[in-house]
Amino acid sequence: MASAEQLKALLRSHLEGDDDRFISVAMQVAAHEARLGHGKLATDLRDIIDDAKRRRGTGAPVPIGRPRGELANLLEASYPKSRLGDMILGETLGDRIKRVIREQRHAGRILDHGLSPRRKLLLVGPPGTGKTLTASVLAGELGLPLLQVRLDGLITRFMGETAAKLRQIFDATDQTRGVYFFDEFDAIGSERAISNDVGEIRRVLNSFLQMIEQDRSHSMVVAATNHPAILDRALLRRFDDILHFDLPDESQIAELLETRLAGKQQQSIRWSSLARRAIGLSYAEVARAADDVIKDALVSRRAGIREEEIREMLDELKATRQRFGERRT
């Protein structure tokens, strides 16, 4: 049950018309009930709050309080409008992301049967394949804030300080429901046996393992890495699901190019022919090539774009990628 102070704060904020404060206190009440073990009540309260936020606006969800104080240096808050329809995905990966969203939307029903919805996800795959966008889509589809962990604020050179800051982040998951996103996760999740690692990072990993296992909040914890091979094996069982992202195939590249450029061309374009030339590029690189072609046409005041211009831009990006790969070998 809400405390006397919380009840007074709810009434005061309602009478003063301070909706943001009202929602913030309501979230505190939900978190308090969750800590008492009243999972069904906590979920019902959060569902009511989320529904109210969706009805209040047609765009972003209502801010429930951006990180303040020390948390402001650890978390960067945004309110994405991204939706699943904005992504081009393979059928298997798309179905798995839809399943996560579906379980989150029906969390109360799942909890009633003593089960837990998927909410701790590990995203792995090459750069530019949609891992960061997926975190934004989860937040956008669920009407939650996206709270990205700032590694420059989290990792320090002082012994014990990083683990203490990590504790603040996990405490925040209980106070403010959201999608907490650890990008470049290998910075703290690398294998403890790696010889060139330092003792402090191993202690941080041990702390993360304990905190994510003990986490009973209703927030989502999403981690992403381009280097899954160096992650500590103990991490894998701490996540509810591991989603693998791959480079786009020919049909996905063609769909992405057509989506970005359709209606802007001077002539009919053979999208499949262009896609074959772009095999090996990531979604982000293909999208950048399309945007660069549009910008070049705008600067040059051309009425539309031509197939050869897209081809040249894709070849330029592919040559850059190949030269970069040669330097690394």
Short mmCIF file of C-alpha atoms in Angstrom, two decimals, residues 45 72 82 98 126 141 158 176 187 189 213 220 239 257 296 313:
data_model
loop_
_atom_site.label_atom_id
_atom_site.label_comp_id
_atom_site.label_asym_id
_atom_site.label_seq_id
_atom_site.Cartn_x
_atom_site.Cartn_y
_atom_site.Cartn_z
CA LEU A 45 -0.16 -0.09 -11.76
CA ALA A 72 22.74 12.24 -15.21
CA SER A 82 10.88 4.12 -33.68
CA LYS A 98 7.90 -9.43 -31.85
CA PRO A 126 28.52 -6.82 -36.74
CA GLU A 141 6.75 0.07 -29.16
CA PHE A 158 39.29 4.39 -9.06
CA THR A 176 12.00 4.22 -13.32
CA ALA A 187 33.90 -3.10 -22.41
CA GLY A 189 31.60 -8.07 -20.14
CA GLU A 213 20.71 -12.00 -11.67
CA MET A 220 14.24 -4.07 -19.71
CA PHE A 239 20.03 -13.10 -20.28
CA LEU A 257 17.46 0.98 -51.17
CA ASP A 296 24.48 15.05 -53.83
CA MET A 313 28.27 5.52 -54.10
#
